[in-house]
Coordinates of C-alpha atoms in Angstrom, one line a residue:
M1 CA 0.0 0.0 0.0
S2 CA 1.3 3.5 -0.9
R3 CA 2.3 5.7 2.0
F4 CA 0.0 8.4 0.5
D5 CA -3.2 6.4 0.4
H6 CA -6.7 7.9 0.5
R7 CA -8.2 4.6 1.4
K8 CA -7.2 5.0 5.0
Y9 CA -10.0 7.5 5.4
K10 CA -13.7 7.5 4.9
P11 CA -16.3 10.3 4.5
A12 CA -18.5 11.2 7.4
P13 CA -22.1 9.7 7.4
K14 CA -24.8 12.0 6.2
V15 CA -26.8 14.0 8.7
T16 CA -30.4 12.8 8.5
G17 CA -33.6 13.2 10.4
F18 CA -33.9 17.0 10.0
T19 CA -35.3 19.5 7.6
R20 CA -32.5 21.4 5.8
T21 CA -33.5 25.1 5.5
W22 CA -30.2 26.9 5.9
P23 CA -29.4 27.3 2.2
D24 CA -32.4 29.6 1.9
Q25 CA -31.6 31.8 4.9
E26 CA -29.8 35.1 5.0
I27 CA -27.6 36.6 7.6
T28 CA -29.1 39.9 8.7
K29 CA -27.6 40.4 12.2
A30 CA -24.1 40.0 13.7
P31 CA -23.6 37.1 16.1
I32 CA -22.5 37.4 19.7
W33 CA -18.8 37.7 19.3
V34 CA -16.6 35.7 21.7
S35 CA -12.8 36.1 21.7
E36 CA -10.7 33.0 22.4
D37 CA -7.4 34.9 21.9
L38 CA -6.5 34.6 25.6
R39 CA -7.2 30.9 25.8
D40 CA -7.0 29.0 22.4
G41 CA -4.8 31.7 20.9
N42 CA -2.4 31.8 23.9
Q43 CA -2.3 28.0 24.2
A44 CA -1.1 27.7 20.6
L45 CA 1.9 30.0 21.0
L46 CA 5.5 28.7 21.2
E47 CA 6.0 31.3 23.9
P48 CA 2.7 31.9 25.8
M49 CA 1.8 35.5 26.5
T50 CA 2.9 37.2 29.7
V51 CA 0.4 38.8 32.0
E52 CA 1.3 42.2 30.5
Q53 CA 0.7 41.0 26.9
K54 CA -2.6 39.6 28.0
Q55 CA -3.5 42.9 29.5
K56 CA -2.7 44.7 26.2
L57 CA -4.7 42.2 24.1
F58 CA -7.7 42.4 26.5
K59 CA -7.8 46.2 26.1
L60 CA -7.7 45.8 22.3
L61 CA -10.6 43.4 22.4
V62 CA -12.6 45.8 24.6
D63 CA -11.7 48.7 22.3
I64 CA -13.1 47.1 19.2
G65 CA -16.3 46.0 20.9
V66 CA -16.0 42.4 21.8
K67 CA -18.5 41.8 24.6
E68 CA -17.7 38.2 25.7
I69 CA -14.0 37.4 26.3
M70 CA -12.6 34.0 27.3
V71 CA -9.8 34.9 29.7
G72 CA -8.2 31.5 30.2
F73 CA -8.1 28.3 32.3
P74 CA -7.4 29.8 35.7
S75 CA -7.7 26.4 37.5
A76 CA -4.9 24.9 35.5
S77 CA -2.6 27.8 34.8
Q78 CA -1.0 30.2 37.3
P79 CA -0.5 33.0 34.7
D80 CA -4.2 32.6 33.7
Y81 CA -5.2 32.8 37.4
D82 CA -3.0 35.9 38.0
F83 CA -4.5 37.6 34.9
V84 CA -8.1 36.9 36.0
R85 CA -7.3 38.4 39.4
W86 CA -5.7 41.5 37.8
L87 CA -8.9 42.0 35.8
I88 CA -11.1 41.8 38.8
D89 CA -8.9 43.5 41.5
E90 CA -8.0 46.4 39.2
D91 CA -11.6 46.8 38.0
Q92 CA -10.6 46.3 34.3
I93 CA -13.9 44.7 33.1
P94 CA -16.3 47.3 31.5
G95 CA -19.9 47.1 32.5
D96 CA -21.0 45.7 29.1
V97 CA -18.3 43.0 28.9
T98 CA -18.6 39.5 30.4
I99 CA -15.5 37.4 30.9
A100 CA -15.5 33.6 30.6
A101 CA -13.3 31.0 32.3
L102 CA -12.8 27.5 31.0
T103 CA -12.8 24.4 33.2
Q104 CA -13.1 20.6 32.8
C105 CA -15.8 18.7 34.6
R106 CA -13.7 18.0 37.7
D107 CA -14.8 19.2 41.1
H108 CA -11.4 20.7 42.2
L109 CA -10.9 22.5 38.9
I110 CA -14.4 24.0 39.1
D111 CA -13.9 25.1 42.7
K112 CA -10.6 26.8 41.8
T113 CA -12.2 28.5 38.8
F114 CA -14.8 30.1 41.1
D115 CA -12.1 31.1 43.5
A116 CA -10.3 32.8 40.7
L117 CA -13.5 34.7 39.8
E118 CA -14.2 35.9 43.4
G119 CA -15.5 39.4 43.2
V120 CA -16.5 39.4 39.6
P121 CA -19.8 41.1 38.8
R122 CA -20.7 38.6 36.1
A123 CA -19.1 35.7 34.4
I124 CA -19.5 32.7 32.1
I125 CA -18.4 29.3 33.4
H126 CA -17.4 27.3 30.3
L127 CA -17.7 23.6 31.1
Y128 CA -16.6 20.9 28.7
N129 CA -16.0 17.2 28.2
S130 CA -15.2 15.1 25.2
T131 CA -18.1 13.3 23.6
S132 CA -16.9 12.0 20.2
T133 CA -17.0 8.3 19.4
V134 CA -13.2 8.1 19.1
Q135 CA -12.7 9.9 22.5
R136 CA -15.3 7.7 24.2
E137 CA -14.0 4.4 22.8
R138 CA -10.3 4.9 22.5
V139 CA -9.4 7.5 25.1
F140 CA -11.9 7.2 28.0
E141 CA -13.2 3.7 27.3
M142 CA -16.6 4.8 28.5
S143 CA -20.2 4.5 27.3
Q144 CA -22.4 7.3 26.3
D145 CA -24.1 7.2 29.7
G146 CA -20.8 7.4 31.5
I147 CA -19.9 10.5 29.5
I148 CA -23.2 12.1 30.3
D149 CA -22.6 11.5 34.0
I150 CA -19.3 13.4 33.8
A151 CA -21.2 16.4 32.2
V152 CA -24.1 16.3 34.7
N153 CA -21.8 16.1 37.7
G154 CA -19.8 19.0 36.4
A155 CA -22.9 21.1 35.8
T156 CA -24.1 20.2 39.3
R157 CA -20.8 21.4 40.8
V158 CA -21.0 24.6 38.9
K159 CA -24.6 25.2 40.1
E160 CA -23.6 24.6 43.7
N161 CA -20.7 27.1 43.5
A162 CA -22.9 29.7 41.8
R163 CA -25.5 29.4 44.5
A164 CA -22.9 29.8 47.1
R165 CA -21.9 33.2 45.5
P166 CA -25.2 35.2 45.2
G167 CA -25.1 38.7 43.7
V168 CA -23.1 37.6 40.7
H169 CA -24.8 37.0 37.3
W170 CA -23.4 33.5 36.6
R171 CA -24.0 32.0 33.2
L172 CA -23.3 28.4 32.1
E173 CA -21.7 27.5 28.8
Y174 CA -21.4 23.8 28.0
S175 CA -19.4 22.3 25.1
P176 CA -19.6 18.7 24.0
E177 CA -16.0 18.8 22.8
S178 CA -15.5 17.4 19.3
F179 CA -19.2 17.9 18.6
S180 CA -18.6 17.6 14.8
T181 CA -17.5 14.0 15.2
T182 CA -20.1 13.1 17.8
E183 CA -23.4 11.3 16.9
M184 CA -26.0 14.0 16.6
D185 CA -28.6 12.3 18.8
F186 CA -26.1 11.9 21.5
A187 CA -24.9 15.5 21.3
V188 CA -28.5 16.6 21.8
R189 CA -29.0 14.1 24.7
I190 CA -26.0 15.2 26.6
C191 CA -26.8 18.9 26.2
E192 CA -30.3 18.3 27.4
A193 CA -29.0 16.5 30.5
V194 CA -26.9 19.5 31.3
M195 CA -29.9 21.7 30.7
D196 CA -31.9 19.8 33.2
V197 CA -29.3 20.6 35.9
W198 CA -29.0 24.3 35.1
S199 CA -32.7 25.0 34.4
P200 CA -32.4 27.9 32.0
T201 CA -35.2 30.3 31.0
P202 CA -35.8 32.5 27.9
E203 CA -34.6 35.4 30.1
D204 CA -31.5 33.6 31.4
K205 CA -30.4 31.2 28.7
I206 CA -27.8 28.4 28.7
I207 CA -25.1 28.5 26.1
F208 CA -24.5 25.3 24.1
N209 CA -21.2 25.7 22.3
L210 CA -20.9 23.1 19.5
P211 CA -17.2 23.0 18.6
N212 CA -15.7 21.8 15.4
T213 CA -12.7 20.9 17.5
V214 CA -10.7 19.4 14.6
E215 CA -12.2 20.3 11.3
Q216 CA -12.8 17.0 9.5
V217 CA -15.9 17.7 7.5
G218 CA -16.9 20.4 5.0
P219 CA -18.7 23.6 6.1
H220 CA -22.0 22.4 4.5
Y221 CA -21.9 19.3 6.6
H222 CA -21.2 21.3 9.7
A223 CA -24.2 23.5 8.9
D224 CA -26.4 20.4 8.7
Q225 CA -25.2 19.4 12.1
I226 CA -26.0 22.8 13.6
E227 CA -29.4 22.8 12.0
Y228 CA -30.1 19.3 13.3
F229 CA -29.2 20.4 16.8
C230 CA -31.3 23.5 16.6
Q231 CA -34.4 21.6 15.5
H232 CA -34.0 18.8 18.0
V233 CA -32.8 20.4 21.3
K234 CA -35.7 21.0 23.7
N235 CA -36.5 24.5 25.1
R236 CA -34.8 26.1 22.1
D237 CA -36.0 29.5 23.3
S238 CA -33.9 29.0 26.5
V239 CA -30.7 28.2 24.5
I240 CA -28.0 30.2 22.8
V241 CA -26.4 28.0 20.1
S242 CA -22.7 28.9 19.8
V243 CA -20.1 27.6 17.4
H244 CA -16.3 27.2 17.7
T245 CA -14.7 26.3 14.4
H246 CA -11.1 25.4 13.6
N247 CA -9.3 25.7 10.3
D248 CA -7.8 22.3 9.7
R249 CA -9.4 22.0 6.3
G250 CA -9.3 25.7 5.6
G251 CA -13.0 26.1 6.2
A252 CA -13.3 27.7 9.6
L253 CA -14.8 30.9 8.3
A254 CA -17.2 29.2 5.9
A255 CA -18.2 26.8 8.6
A256 CA -19.0 29.6 11.0
E257 CA -20.9 31.6 8.4
L258 CA -23.0 28.7 7.3
A259 CA -23.6 27.7 10.9
M260 CA -25.2 31.2 11.4
L261 CA -27.5 30.4 8.5
A262 CA -28.4 27.2 10.3
G263 CA -29.3 28.9 13.5
A264 CA -26.1 29.7 15.5
E265 CA -26.4 33.0 17.4
R266 CA -22.9 33.1 18.9
V267 CA -19.5 32.7 17.3
E268 CA -16.1 32.0 19.1
G269 CA -12.8 32.8 17.4
C270 CA -9.5 34.7 17.5
L271 CA -8.4 37.9 16.0
L272 CA -6.6 37.2 12.6
G273 CA -7.1 33.5 12.9
N274 CA -4.6 32.6 15.7
G275 CA -5.2 29.3 17.5
E276 CA -4.3 25.7 17.8
R277 CA -2.9 23.9 14.7
T278 CA -4.2 25.8 11.7
G279 CA -6.0 28.3 13.8
N280 CA -9.4 29.3 15.1
M281 CA -12.0 31.1 13.1
D282 CA -10.9 34.6 12.3
I283 CA -13.2 37.1 14.0
V284 CA -11.9 40.0 11.9
V285 CA -12.5 38.3 8.6
L286 CA -16.0 37.1 9.5
A287 CA -16.9 40.5 10.7
M288 CA -15.7 42.1 7.5
N289 CA -17.6 39.5 5.5
L290 CA -20.8 40.7 7.2
Y291 CA -19.8 44.3 6.7
S292 CA -19.3 43.8 3.0
M293 CA -22.9 42.4 2.8
G294 CA -24.3 45.5 4.4
V295 CA -24.7 43.9 7.8
D296 CA -23.4 45.9 10.9
P297 CA -20.8 43.6 12.4
E298 CA -21.1 45.5 15.7
L299 CA -17.3 45.6 16.0
D300 CA -15.1 48.6 15.2
L301 CA -12.6 47.5 12.6
S302 CA -11.9 51.0 11.3
D303 CA -8.2 50.7 12.3
P304 CA -7.0 47.2 11.3
D305 CA -3.4 48.3 11.4
K306 CA -3.7 48.8 15.2
I307 CA -5.2 45.3 15.5
I308 CA -2.4 43.8 13.4
R309 CA 0.2 45.6 15.4
V310 CA -1.1 44.6 18.9
V311 CA -1.7 41.0 17.9
H312 CA 1.8 40.8 16.5
E313 CA 3.3 42.4 19.7
C314 CA 1.4 39.9 21.9
T315 CA 1.7 36.7 19.9
G316 CA 4.8 37.2 17.7
I317 CA 2.9 36.1 14.7
A318 CA 3.2 38.2 11.5
L319 CA 0.3 38.8 9.2
H320 CA 0.4 37.4 5.7
P321 CA 0.3 40.2 3.1
R322 CA -2.6 38.4 1.3
H323 CA -4.7 37.9 4.5
P324 CA -8.3 38.6 3.7
W325 CA -9.6 42.1 4.1
V326 CA -6.6 43.5 6.1
G327 CA -3.4 42.2 4.4
E328 CA -0.9 44.7 3.0
L329 CA -1.6 43.7 -0.6
V330 CA -5.3 43.0 -0.4
Y331 CA -6.3 46.3 -2.0
T332 CA -3.4 46.3 -4.5
A333 CA -3.7 45.7 -8.2
F334 CA -0.7 45.0 -10.4
S335 CA -2.7 43.6 -13.3
G336 CA -3.1 46.1 -16.1
S337 CA -6.8 45.1 -16.8
H338 CA -7.6 45.2 -13.1
Q339 CA -6.0 48.7 -12.8
D340 CA -7.9 50.0 -15.7
A341 CA -11.2 48.7 -14.4
I342 CA -10.5 50.2 -10.9
R343 CA -9.6 53.6 -12.3
K344 CA -12.7 53.8 -14.4
S345 CA -15.0 52.5 -11.7
L346 CA -13.6 55.0 -9.1
R347 CA -14.3 57.9 -11.5
K348 CA -18.0 56.8 -11.8
Q349 CA -18.5 55.9 -8.1
G350 CA -21.0 58.4 -6.5
D351 CA -20.6 59.4 -2.9
D352 CA -24.1 58.4 -1.9
E353 CA -24.6 55.2 -4.0
P354 CA -23.8 51.6 -3.0
W355 CA -20.2 50.7 -3.5
Q356 CA -19.7 49.4 -7.1
V357 CA -16.0 49.4 -7.9
A358 CA -14.4 46.5 -9.9
Y359 CA -11.9 44.4 -8.1
L360 CA -12.5 46.2 -4.8
A361 CA -15.0 44.4 -2.6
I362 CA -15.2 47.4 -0.2
D363 CA -13.9 51.0 -0.1
P364 CA -10.4 50.6 1.5
R365 CA -10.9 54.0 3.2
D366 CA -13.6 52.3 5.5
I367 CA -10.8 50.5 7.3
G368 CA -8.2 53.2 7.4
R369 CA -6.6 52.4 4.1
D370 CA -6.2 54.9 1.3
Y371 CA -5.9 54.6 -2.5
Q372 CA -2.1 55.1 -2.3
A373 CA -1.5 51.4 -2.5
V374 CA -4.5 50.3 -4.6
I375 CA -2.7 50.5 -7.9
R376 CA 1.0 49.7 -8.1
V377 CA 3.0 49.2 -11.2
N378 CA 5.3 46.3 -12.1
S379 CA 6.1 44.5 -15.3
Q380 CA 2.7 42.9 -15.3
S381 CA 0.9 46.2 -15.2
G382 CA -0.8 48.0 -18.0
K383 CA -1.7 51.5 -19.1
G384 CA -4.4 52.0 -16.5
G385 CA -2.1 51.6 -13.5
M386 CA 0.5 54.1 -14.5
A387 CA -2.3 56.6 -15.6
F388 CA -3.9 56.2 -12.2
L389 CA -0.7 56.9 -10.3
L390 CA 0.1 60.0 -12.3
E391 CA -3.4 61.3 -11.9
R392 CA -3.6 60.5 -8.2
D393 CA -0.2 61.9 -7.2
Y394 CA 0.4 64.7 -9.8
G395 CA -2.9 65.6 -11.2
I396 CA -1.7 64.5 -14.7
N397 CA -4.4 63.0 -16.9
L398 CA -2.7 61.1 -19.7
P399 CA -4.5 61.1 -23.0
R400 CA -5.0 57.6 -24.3
W401 CA -2.5 58.0 -27.1
M402 CA 0.2 59.0 -24.6
M403 CA -0.7 56.0 -22.4
L404 CA 0.0 53.8 -25.3
S405 CA 3.3 55.5 -26.0
L406 CA 4.5 55.5 -22.4
A407 CA 3.5 52.0 -21.5
P408 CA 6.3 50.1 -23.2
H409 CA 8.9 52.3 -21.5
V410 CA 7.3 51.7 -18.1
Q411 CA 7.2 48.0 -18.7
R412 CA 10.8 47.8 -19.8
E413 CA 12.0 49.8 -16.8
S414 CA 10.0 47.6 -14.4
E415 CA 11.5 44.4 -16.1
K416 CA 15.0 46.0 -15.9
I417 CA 14.8 46.6 -12.1
T418 CA 12.6 43.4 -11.6
G419 CA 10.5 45.4 -9.2
E420 CA 7.8 48.0 -8.7
L421 CA 7.7 51.5 -10.0
G422 CA 6.3 54.4 -8.1
S423 CA 4.5 57.4 -9.4
S424 CA 7.7 59.6 -9.3
E425 CA 9.6 57.0 -11.4
I426 CA 6.8 56.9 -13.9
R427 CA 6.7 60.7 -14.1
D428 CA 10.4 60.7 -14.7
L429 CA 10.0 58.2 -17.5
L430 CA 7.3 60.3 -19.1
F431 CA 9.5 63.4 -19.3
A432 CA 12.7 61.5 -20.1
H433 CA 11.2 60.0 -23.2
F434 CA 8.8 62.6 -24.4
D435 CA 10.1 66.0 -23.3
R436 CA 13.0 67.4 -25.5
Q437 CA 13.9 71.1 -25.2
A438 CA 17.1 70.9 -27.2
P439 CA 18.6 71.4 -29.7
V440 CA 15.6 73.5 -30.6
S441 CA 14.2 75.5 -27.7
L442 CA 11.6 78.2 -27.2
V443 CA 13.0 81.6 -26.3
D444 CA 10.0 83.9 -26.5
Y445 CA 6.7 84.5 -28.3
S446 CA 4.0 87.0 -28.8
V447 CA 0.4 86.5 -30.1
R448 CA -1.9 89.1 -31.5
R449 CA -5.2 89.1 -33.2
A450 CA -5.5 89.1 -37.0
D451 CA -8.3 89.5 -39.4
E452 CA -8.6 85.8 -39.7
G453 CA -7.4 84.0 -36.6
Q454 CA -4.2 84.9 -34.8
K455 CA -0.7 85.8 -35.7
I456 CA 2.3 84.7 -33.8
S457 CA 5.9 85.8 -33.6
V458 CA 8.2 83.1 -32.1
T459 CA 11.8 83.3 -31.3
V460 CA 13.5 79.9 -31.1
S461 CA 17.1 78.8 -30.6
D462 CA 18.5 76.0 -32.8
H463 CA 21.9 74.7 -31.6
G464 CA 22.4 78.1 -29.9
Q465 CA 21.5 80.3 -32.9
E466 CA 18.3 82.3 -32.4
F467 CA 15.9 83.2 -35.2
T468 CA 12.4 84.5 -35.3
L469 CA 9.4 82.9 -37.1
E470 CA 6.1 84.4 -37.9
G471 CA 2.9 82.7 -38.9
Q472 CA -0.9 82.9 -38.8
G473 CA -3.5 80.3 -38.0
N474 CA -6.9 79.7 -36.2
G475 CA -5.1 79.8 -32.9
P476 CA -1.6 80.3 -31.5
L477 CA -0.6 76.6 -31.9
S478 CA -1.7 76.3 -35.5
A479 CA 0.0 79.7 -36.2
F480 CA 3.3 78.4 -34.7
V481 CA 3.1 75.2 -36.8
A482 CA 2.5 77.3 -39.9
A483 CA 5.5 79.5 -39.1
W484 CA 7.7 76.5 -38.5
N485 CA 6.6 74.9 -41.8
A486 CA 7.2 78.1 -43.7
Y487 CA 10.7 78.5 -42.2
T488 CA 11.9 74.9 -42.5
G489 CA 10.0 73.6 -45.5
E490 CA 8.7 70.7 -43.4
D491 CA 5.1 69.7 -43.4
I492 CA 4.1 68.9 -39.8
A493 CA 0.6 69.2 -38.4
I494 CA -1.0 68.9 -35.0
A495 CA -2.8 65.6 -34.9
D496 CA -4.0 65.9 -31.3
Y497 CA -3.3 67.8 -28.2
T498 CA -4.5 68.4 -24.6
E499 CA -3.5 70.8 -22.0
Q500 CA -4.3 70.9 -18.3
A501 CA -3.5 72.8 -15.1
V502 CA -1.5 70.8 -12.5
S503 CA -0.5 71.7 -9.0
A504 CA 1.2 68.7 -7.4
G505 CA 4.8 67.5 -7.6
S506 CA 6.1 70.2 -9.9
D507 CA 7.1 73.9 -10.0
A508 CA 5.0 74.2 -13.2
D509 CA 1.4 75.0 -13.2
A510 CA 0.5 73.5 -16.5
I511 CA 1.3 70.5 -18.7
A512 CA 0.5 69.9 -22.3
F513 CA 0.5 66.8 -24.5
V514 CA 0.9 67.2 -28.2
Q515 CA 0.9 64.7 -31.0
I516 CA 2.3 66.0 -34.3
K517 CA 1.9 64.3 -37.6
A518 CA 5.0 64.3 -39.8
G519 CA 4.2 62.5 -43.1
T520 CA 2.7 59.2 -42.2
I521 CA 3.8 59.0 -38.6
R522 CA 2.7 60.6 -35.4
I523 CA 5.1 61.8 -32.7
P524 CA 3.8 62.2 -29.1
A525 CA 5.4 64.8 -26.8
V526 CA 5.0 66.5 -23.5
A527 CA 6.1 69.7 -21.8
E528 CA 5.3 71.8 -18.8
D529 CA 5.5 75.5 -18.0
A530 CA 3.8 78.2 -15.9
D531 CA 0.8 78.5 -18.3
T532 CA -1.0 76.2 -20.7
L533 CA -0.1 78.1 -23.8
S534 CA 3.7 78.1 -23.0
A535 CA 3.5 74.4 -22.1
S536 CA 1.7 73.7 -25.4
M537 CA 4.3 75.6 -27.4
K538 CA 7.1 73.7 -25.6
A539 CA 5.3 70.4 -26.3
I540 CA 5.4 71.2 -30.0
I541 CA 9.1 71.9 -29.7
S542 CA 9.5 68.6 -27.9
A543 CA 7.9 66.8 -30.8
I544 CA 10.1 68.5 -33.3
N545 CA 13.2 67.5 -31.4
L546 CA 12.0 64.0 -31.0
S547 CA 11.3 63.8 -34.7
R548 CA 14.9 64.9 -35.5
E549 CA 16.3 62.4 -33.0
A550 CA 14.4 59.6 -34.7
D551 CA 15.6 60.7 -38.1
E552 CA 19.2 60.7 -36.9
T553 CA 19.0 57.2 -35.4
G554 CA 16.8 55.7 -38.0
Q555 CA 14.3 54.9 -35.4
R556 CA 11.6 57.4 -36.3
G557 CA 9.0 54.7 -36.6
G558 CA 9.6 53.8 -33.0
L559 CA 8.0 57.0 -31.9
T560 CA 4.7 56.2 -33.5
A561 CA 2.9 53.8 -31.2
L562 CA -0.3 55.3 -32.5
A563 CA 0.4 55.7 -36.2
G564 CA -2.7 56.4 -38.2

């Protein structure tokens, strides 16, 4: 048998005996968010957090709006115990936040958990024991009834401790650990046995947390399990159904989201997906999923960079640049077609209309990002990207024919450096290749009205020698071209031009793009100056010089990316 043999494994049996409705449901409300960062997240670290790091992370969770926070396993860990005492003794728990403490179904651990929580105004006691077939048969070697006895005894001990401490709002959370690999009828039976001990009401509900402890089934299968439970558990109006998904198959987020469709009201997870093995469900991503559908996540994620920074400081885990919603490169487009679509969509996006921008699922500004990194240029980029950067950073709107002429130079430079080009480098390439103010240069000019159009007198320098040209045309530019043709005997014409005022990144206040036609070819050029007319005159000079350069090198055709 091959070492890599799929026959070692078998699919999970189908969930039957319920009515599947979750595919037709919609999520319209955020779940109750529960952070497991200080328990599952901390347990998964090579170097567990110090008390000081836990304090910092707890404050972050409170700041973003998490209302239920698992603070650890105080009966089994002295650092967890010390941290819980700091929270209570230093009055660090806001009035709208409830902390939770985890404990196994053992009397001495339950008792110590309550000792750790002495003086707390409200708390959740999270009780759990393993219920899956493999745990029962291969680990504990116990029957279903024996496993139920463990849970019932634990719930009874919790209730006794709670009654001995009146004045505190105690809530019970019970988890049949490895719920996803537990028989569904047994999962319901053991939860109902715990319910009978606690006696919840619609006003004071019990929490049944149904953990996908090790993800071994698809998210659709998990949703079936959750809906089965919701349809079969008694006193459903006295129960909060909670889910706790892991990412072993890469489906923690999908499993949690589909579980909400199936009836789950509460979701446990970690910021940015920290947690055992492949991690817990990522609270940030699920919240942003809801946000992007128009559902208020009831968390403040407007500053994800702060979340990323604090989580890294506390866990030592760096964020992948492609991490959903908040990674460094999530809102970055290198592809030329993507860049062009983004640029066009942003121009048409209205301030008060629903977000509709190609390749951007949300407005990056919503979470503290700006458009600076949305479009970046490398060798895979196209015309739209470089045009976007020039427009954004310098107010330069490239005409399409100049985009086509500039693009090959940008691509070659990016390939040469095998990296990314910024807007300043692209601007430098534009002027390096399409602005030539020598050997012919503009010295001075004057324009006056004529009976038909305008007359111009232009002084130019050619290789240091000045001479004056005069001509007439419909406007100053056509008059200049007429004067040039009359003086040189050439036959150039303006095929296209555009001028615009600019204010950023340059001492000039205007920029002009001109495309002259010389015979059968077109020569694009650019220039800038203090005013649009001077910039346009200089752009014509640039085109003339570029035409001469091409003649001298035999490369004239290379200047005509838009011939005809």
